[in-house]
Amino acid sequence: MKRKLSTQLVLGFTLIVLITVALISLAANLLINWQFEKYVENQQREFSDSLAKRLGDQYDTERGTWNLDYVHGFGMYALDDGYIIRLYDASGESVWDAENHDMTLCRQIMQDISLQMKQKMPELAGDFVTSRYELNKNGNLVGYADISYYSPYYFKENEFRFVDSLNQILFVIGMLSVVGAVLAGALLAGRISRPITEITKIAGEISEGNYGIRLEEDARTKELADLTQAVNHMALSLGEQEMLRRRLTTDIAHELRTPLANVSSNLEAIIEGVWQPTTERLQSCYEELGRLSGIVADLEKLRQIESENLKLHKESVDLLELAETVRDAFLPELHKKQLNCQMEGGPVIVSGDKKRLYQVVSNLLSNAVKYSDEGGTILLKVQEFNGNGMLLVEDHGIGIPEKDQSLIFERFYRTDCSRQRKTGGVGIGLTIVKAIIQAHNGRISVESKEGRGTVFTVVLPSDTKER
Ligand code: ADP
């Protein structure tokens, strides 16, 4: 059975507090009781010693007699406190004996103490014991005193009350702590579980396709703020993905429609006898079909590169040399548009799959050519950057609107402006470029100003770093 987070938190808190309070109470109780018992035990021993000393003082050495009035008063006072005194002279003759004096009272007191201690503290297993004291005066032995009291110690009424109220206070503190823990636990649980419930609700709505929804950030708890941020971010990317998915369908349809329409209208006209199947017309159909095959081939290439088990045949590649080779391959096209392609920088060795990297530079240069106006300049620059290889492809063509810059790497994405141009592109080139660079653990970024030009920057791990 799944329990609510708030219930678990309250239960957890209460359990922790219960254990803590129980341990503290137990320790406090044991410690205080133990200390108190020791204190009482000492008090009683000291009292017994002082009784013996004061009894010895009642001997008159000159007359050789005892101050019996005092001994009697003293003995009765001690009896009240639970001390039974027997006084003997030096020859061992009884001088005063509490039991002889008031046997009933003595028994009564001994019984009361024993009964109460056995009832309330049976574990103590105490009993009345007698200690014999030698009584000396001026250095001479004047007699003996036998003092009996309940050993190791005994509690009087007020001492029992003290221990009881101590236990009661500890119990009340314990109860208050438990109530406090339940309240604090409920408060904290509410604080934690409320935003989580809210996040769960919103996540449910996102999963239903409501990507526009956003959560308010919890400013008090870092983890919850992070979670909220992550959920908001997820909603944003899912929204973007959804938008791209919809656009992709439209874009694919758009890319396929034109060649298919051209081919079918041409063939229709030939079949109906409106047009003669001249070589030029068939050639035009063939080219349109070639364009369709090109799209399929590009998609196949992309699938290959994006497939997880893409095998890169890595070797040391000089980016400058590679850029020069690509530039040379483009010379006819550059010439056709009277474009001036400059090279800058020196050799930089990176580790990569030469064929795939050729494709990267070729796609970027092809775009630079496609989107440059006649007579423009293109710059290919190779340099080292933070120990990595860096290649820049810069043109002064139509540029890319800011809103499109993050989207041009998506498949079939083309800016409105480029759609109007008959470039022959279908919007897969940059997707392939990005996939190849990512497979090389590199990065690609774009900087562009509409109507001014574009710079694509590729960073690839250098040869030494890869090893
Ligand atoms: P395409 O085959 O259409 O060129 P890409 O994937 O290579 O496809 O590029 C996607 C889109 O990015 C292009 O349609 C174009 O709108 C834009 N783009 C790419 N490179 C450039 C550039 N150098 N100048 C202007 N726009 C560019």
CSV table of C-alpha atoms in Angstrom, one decimal, residues 81-336:
chain,number,residue,atom,x,y,z
A,81,ASP,CA,13.9,9.9,61.6
A,82,GLY,CA,14.3,6.1,61.4
A,83,TYR,CA,17.5,5.7,63.4
A,84,ILE,CA,17.4,3.2,66.3
A,85,ILE,CA,20.0,3.9,68.9
A,86,ARG,CA,21.5,1.7,71.6
A,87,LEU,CA,24.1,3.2,73.9
A,88,TYR,CA,26.6,1.1,76.0
A,89,ASP,CA,29.3,2.2,78.4
A,90,ALA,CA,32.9,1.2,78.0
A,91,SER,CA,32.3,-2.1,79.8
A,92,GLY,CA,29.4,-3.0,77.4
A,93,GLU,CA,26.6,-2.3,79.9
A,94,SER,CA,23.5,-0.8,78.2
A,95,VAL,CA,23.0,2.8,79.0
A,96,TRP,CA,20.0,3.7,76.8
A,97,ASP,CA,18.2,1.5,74.3
A,98,ALA,CA,15.4,2.9,72.0
A,99,GLU,CA,13.8,-0.5,71.8
A,100,ASN,CA,13.7,-1.0,75.6
A,101,HIS,CA,12.4,2.5,75.9
A,102,ASP,CA,9.5,2.3,73.5
A,103,MET,CA,9.4,-1.1,71.9
A,104,THR,CA,6.0,-0.5,70.1
A,105,LEU,CA,7.1,2.8,68.5
A,106,CYS,CA,10.4,1.2,67.4
A,107,ARG,CA,8.7,-1.7,65.8
A,108,GLN,CA,6.1,0.5,64.2
A,109,ILE,CA,8.7,2.8,62.7
A,110,MET,CA,10.8,-0.1,61.4
A,111,GLN,CA,7.8,-1.8,59.9
A,112,ASP,CA,6.6,1.4,58.2
A,113,ILE,CA,9.9,2.1,56.6
A,114,SER,CA,10.5,-1.5,55.5
A,115,LEU,CA,6.9,-1.7,54.1
A,116,GLN,CA,7.1,1.5,52.2
A,117,MET,CA,10.6,0.8,50.7
A,118,LYS,CA,9.7,-2.8,49.7
A,119,GLN,CA,6.5,-1.5,48.1
A,120,LYS,CA,8.0,1.4,46.2
A,121,MET,CA,11.5,0.2,45.6
A,122,PRO,CA,11.5,-3.6,45.8
A,123,GLU,CA,14.6,-3.8,43.6
A,124,LEU,CA,16.6,-2.1,46.3
A,125,ALA,CA,16.3,-5.2,48.5
A,126,GLY,CA,17.2,-3.2,51.6
A,127,ASP,CA,17.0,-4.0,55.3
A,128,PHE,CA,17.8,-2.6,58.7
A,129,VAL,CA,21.5,-2.9,59.5
A,130,THR,CA,23.3,-1.9,62.6
A,131,SER,CA,26.6,-0.1,62.7
A,132,ARG,CA,28.7,-0.1,65.8
A,133,TYR,CA,30.6,3.1,66.8
A,134,GLU,CA,33.3,3.4,69.4
A,135,LEU,CA,32.6,6.5,71.4
A,136,ASN,CA,35.7,8.5,72.5
A,137,LYS,CA,36.1,11.5,74.6
A,138,ASN,CA,39.4,13.3,75.0
A,139,GLY,CA,41.1,10.3,73.4
A,140,ASN,CA,39.6,7.8,75.8
A,141,LEU,CA,37.0,5.1,75.0
A,142,VAL,CA,33.9,6.0,76.9
A,143,GLY,CA,31.4,3.6,75.3
A,144,TYR,CA,29.7,2.2,72.2
A,145,ALA,CA,26.7,3.1,70.2
A,146,ASP,CA,24.8,0.7,67.9
A,147,ILE,CA,22.8,2.7,65.3
A,148,SER,CA,20.4,0.8,63.1
A,149,TYR,CA,18.8,2.3,60.0
A,150,TYR,CA,17.4,1.0,56.7
A,151,SER,CA,20.3,0.4,54.4
A,152,PRO,CA,21.6,1.2,51.8
A,153,TYR,CA,19.2,4.2,52.2
A,154,TYR,CA,15.5,4.9,52.6
A,155,PHE,CA,13.2,7.6,51.4
A,156,LYS,CA,11.0,9.7,53.6
A,157,GLU,CA,7.6,10.9,52.4
A,158,ASN,CA,8.8,14.2,50.9
A,159,GLU,CA,11.7,12.4,49.1
A,160,PHE,CA,9.3,10.0,47.4
A,161,ARG,CA,7.2,13.1,46.5
A,162,PHE,CA,10.3,14.7,44.9
A,163,VAL,CA,11.2,11.6,42.8
A,164,ASP,CA,7.5,11.3,41.7
A,165,SER,CA,7.2,14.9,40.7
A,166,LEU,CA,10.5,14.6,38.8
A,167,ASN,CA,9.1,11.7,36.8
A,168,GLN,CA,5.9,13.5,36.2
A,169,ILE,CA,7.8,16.6,34.8
A,170,LEU,CA,9.8,14.4,32.5
A,171,PHE,CA,6.6,12.7,31.3
A,172,VAL,CA,4.9,16.0,30.7
A,173,ILE,CA,8.0,17.3,28.7
A,174,GLY,CA,7.9,14.0,26.7
A,175,MET,CA,4.2,14.4,25.9
A,176,LEU,CA,4.6,18.1,24.9
A,177,SER,CA,7.6,17.2,22.7
A,178,VAL,CA,5.5,14.5,20.9
A,179,VAL,CA,2.6,16.9,20.4
A,180,GLY,CA,5.2,19.5,19.1
A,181,ALA,CA,6.7,16.9,16.8
A,182,VAL,CA,3.4,16.0,15.3
A,183,LEU,CA,2.5,19.6,14.7
A,184,ALA,CA,6.0,20.4,13.3
A,185,GLY,CA,5.9,17.3,11.1
A,186,ALA,CA,2.4,18.2,9.8
A,187,LEU,CA,3.6,21.7,9.0
A,188,LEU,CA,6.7,20.6,7.3
A,189,ALA,CA,4.9,17.7,5.5
A,190,GLY,CA,2.4,20.2,4.2
A,191,ARG,CA,5.2,22.5,3.0
A,192,ILE,CA,6.9,19.7,1.1
A,193,SER,CA,4.0,17.7,-0.1
A,194,ARG,CA,1.8,20.6,-1.3
A,195,PRO,CA,4.2,21.7,-4.0
A,196,ILE,CA,4.9,18.1,-4.9
A,197,THR,CA,1.1,17.5,-5.3
A,198,GLU,CA,1.0,20.7,-7.4
A,199,ILE,CA,3.9,19.5,-9.6
A,200,THR,CA,2.3,16.1,-10.1
A,201,LYS,CA,-0.9,17.8,-11.2
A,202,ILE,CA,0.9,20.0,-13.6
A,203,ALA,CA,3.0,17.1,-14.9
A,204,GLY,CA,-0.2,15.2,-15.5
A,205,GLU,CA,-1.6,18.2,-17.6
A,206,ILE,CA,1.7,18.4,-19.5
A,207,SER,CA,1.4,14.7,-20.3
A,208,GLU,CA,-2.1,15.4,-21.7
A,209,GLY,CA,-0.5,17.8,-24.1
A,210,ASN,CA,-1.0,21.1,-22.3
A,211,TYR,CA,2.5,22.4,-22.9
A,212,GLY,CA,1.7,26.1,-22.3
A,213,ILE,CA,1.2,25.5,-18.6
A,214,ARG,CA,3.9,26.7,-16.1
A,215,LEU,CA,4.5,26.1,-12.4
A,216,GLU,CA,5.3,28.9,-9.9
A,217,GLU,CA,8.7,28.4,-8.4
A,218,ASP,CA,8.9,27.4,-4.8
A,219,ALA,CA,11.3,30.0,-3.4
A,220,ARG,CA,11.9,28.4,-0.1
A,221,THR,CA,13.2,24.9,-0.9
A,222,LYS,CA,16.1,24.6,-3.3
A,223,GLU,CA,15.3,21.1,-4.5
A,224,LEU,CA,11.7,21.9,-5.1
A,225,ALA,CA,12.7,25.1,-7.0
A,226,ASP,CA,15.0,22.9,-9.1
A,227,LEU,CA,12.3,20.4,-9.7
A,228,THR,CA,9.8,23.1,-10.7
A,229,GLN,CA,12.4,24.6,-13.0
A,230,ALA,CA,13.0,21.2,-14.6
A,231,VAL,CA,9.3,20.6,-15.1
A,232,ASN,CA,8.8,24.0,-16.6
A,233,HIS,CA,11.8,23.4,-18.8
A,234,MET,CA,10.4,20.0,-19.8
A,235,ALA,CA,7.1,21.6,-20.7
A,236,LEU,CA,8.9,24.2,-22.8
A,237,SER,CA,11.0,21.7,-24.7
A,238,LEU,CA,8.0,19.4,-25.2
A,239,GLY,CA,6.1,22.4,-26.6
A,240,GLU,CA,9.0,23.2,-28.9
A,241,GLN,CA,9.2,19.6,-30.0
A,242,GLU,CA,5.5,19.5,-30.6
A,243,MET,CA,5.7,22.6,-32.7
A,244,LEU,CA,8.7,21.2,-34.7
A,245,ARG,CA,6.8,17.9,-35.2
A,246,ARG,CA,3.8,19.7,-36.6
A,247,ARG,CA,6.1,21.9,-38.8
A,248,LEU,CA,8.1,18.9,-39.9
A,249,THR,CA,4.9,17.3,-41.4
A,250,THR,CA,4.1,20.5,-43.2
A,251,ASP,CA,7.8,20.9,-44.3
A,252,ILE,CA,8.1,17.4,-45.7
A,253,ALA,CA,4.8,17.7,-47.5
A,254,HIS,CA,6.1,21.0,-48.9
A,255,GLU,CA,9.4,19.5,-50.1
A,256,LEU,CA,7.8,16.5,-51.7
A,257,ARG,CA,4.9,18.4,-53.3
A,258,THR,CA,6.9,20.5,-55.8
A,259,PRO,CA,8.9,17.7,-57.5
A,260,LEU,CA,5.9,15.3,-57.4
A,261,ALA,CA,3.6,17.9,-58.9
A,262,ASN,CA,6.1,18.8,-61.6
A,263,VAL,CA,6.7,15.1,-62.6
A,264,SER,CA,3.0,14.2,-62.5
A,265,SER,CA,1.9,17.3,-64.5
A,266,ASN,CA,4.6,16.7,-67.1
A,267,LEU,CA,3.7,13.0,-67.5
A,268,GLU,CA,0.0,13.8,-67.6
A,269,ALA,CA,0.5,16.3,-70.4
A,270,ILE,CA,2.7,13.7,-72.3
A,271,ILE,CA,0.1,10.9,-71.8
A,272,GLU,CA,-2.8,13.1,-72.9
A,273,GLY,CA,-0.8,14.0,-76.0
A,274,VAL,CA,-0.6,17.7,-75.1
A,275,TRP,CA,3.2,17.5,-75.0
A,276,GLN,CA,5.6,15.5,-76.9
A,277,PRO,CA,7.9,13.3,-74.7
A,278,THR,CA,11.0,15.3,-75.7
A,279,THR,CA,14.4,14.5,-74.2
A,280,GLU,CA,14.3,17.9,-72.4
A,281,ARG,CA,10.9,17.1,-70.8
A,282,LEU,CA,11.9,13.6,-69.8
A,283,GLN,CA,15.2,15.1,-68.5
A,284,SER,CA,13.3,17.6,-66.4
A,285,CYS,CA,11.1,14.7,-64.9
A,286,TYR,CA,14.3,12.7,-64.3
A,287,GLU,CA,15.8,15.6,-62.4
A,288,GLU,CA,12.8,16.1,-60.2
A,289,LEU,CA,12.9,12.4,-59.5
A,290,GLY,CA,16.6,12.7,-58.7
A,291,ARG,CA,15.6,15.5,-56.3
A,292,LEU,CA,13.2,13.1,-54.5
A,293,SER,CA,15.8,10.4,-54.4
A,294,GLY,CA,18.2,13.0,-53.0
A,295,ILE,CA,15.8,13.7,-50.1
A,296,VAL,CA,15.5,10.0,-49.4
A,297,ALA,CA,19.2,9.5,-49.6
A,298,ASP,CA,19.8,12.5,-47.2
A,299,LEU,CA,17.3,11.0,-44.7
A,300,GLU,CA,19.0,7.7,-45.0
A,301,LYS,CA,22.3,9.3,-44.3
A,302,LEU,CA,20.9,11.1,-41.3
A,303,ARG,CA,19.4,7.9,-39.9
A,304,GLN,CA,22.8,6.3,-40.2
A,305,ILE,CA,24.6,9.1,-38.5
A,306,GLU,CA,22.0,9.4,-35.7
A,307,SER,CA,21.9,5.7,-35.1
A,308,GLU,CA,23.6,4.9,-31.9
A,309,ASN,CA,26.1,2.5,-33.2
A,310,LEU,CA,27.5,4.9,-35.8
A,311,LYS,CA,31.1,3.8,-36.4
A,312,LEU,CA,33.5,6.7,-36.9
A,313,HIS,CA,36.8,5.8,-38.6
A,314,LYS,CA,38.9,8.2,-36.7
A,315,GLU,CA,42.3,9.4,-37.8
A,316,SER,CA,44.3,12.6,-37.5
A,317,VAL,CA,42.7,15.2,-39.7
A,318,ASP,CA,44.2,18.6,-40.6
A,319,LEU,CA,41.2,21.0,-40.6
A,320,LEU,CA,43.0,23.5,-42.9
A,321,GLU,CA,43.9,20.8,-45.4
A,322,LEU,CA,40.3,19.5,-45.3
A,323,ALA,CA,38.9,23.0,-45.8
A,324,GLU,CA,41.1,23.6,-48.8
A,325,THR,CA,40.1,20.3,-50.4
A,326,VAL,CA,36.4,21.2,-50.0
A,327,ARG,CA,37.0,24.7,-51.2
A,328,ASP,CA,38.7,23.2,-54.3
A,329,ALA,CA,35.7,20.9,-55.0
A,330,PHE,CA,33.5,24.0,-54.9
A,331,LEU,CA,35.5,26.1,-57.3
A,332,PRO,CA,33.1,25.6,-60.2
A,333,GLU,CA,30.1,26.7,-58.1
A,334,LEU,CA,32.1,29.6,-56.6
A,335,HIS,CA,33.1,30.6,-60.0
A,336,LYS,CA,29.5,30.4,-61.3
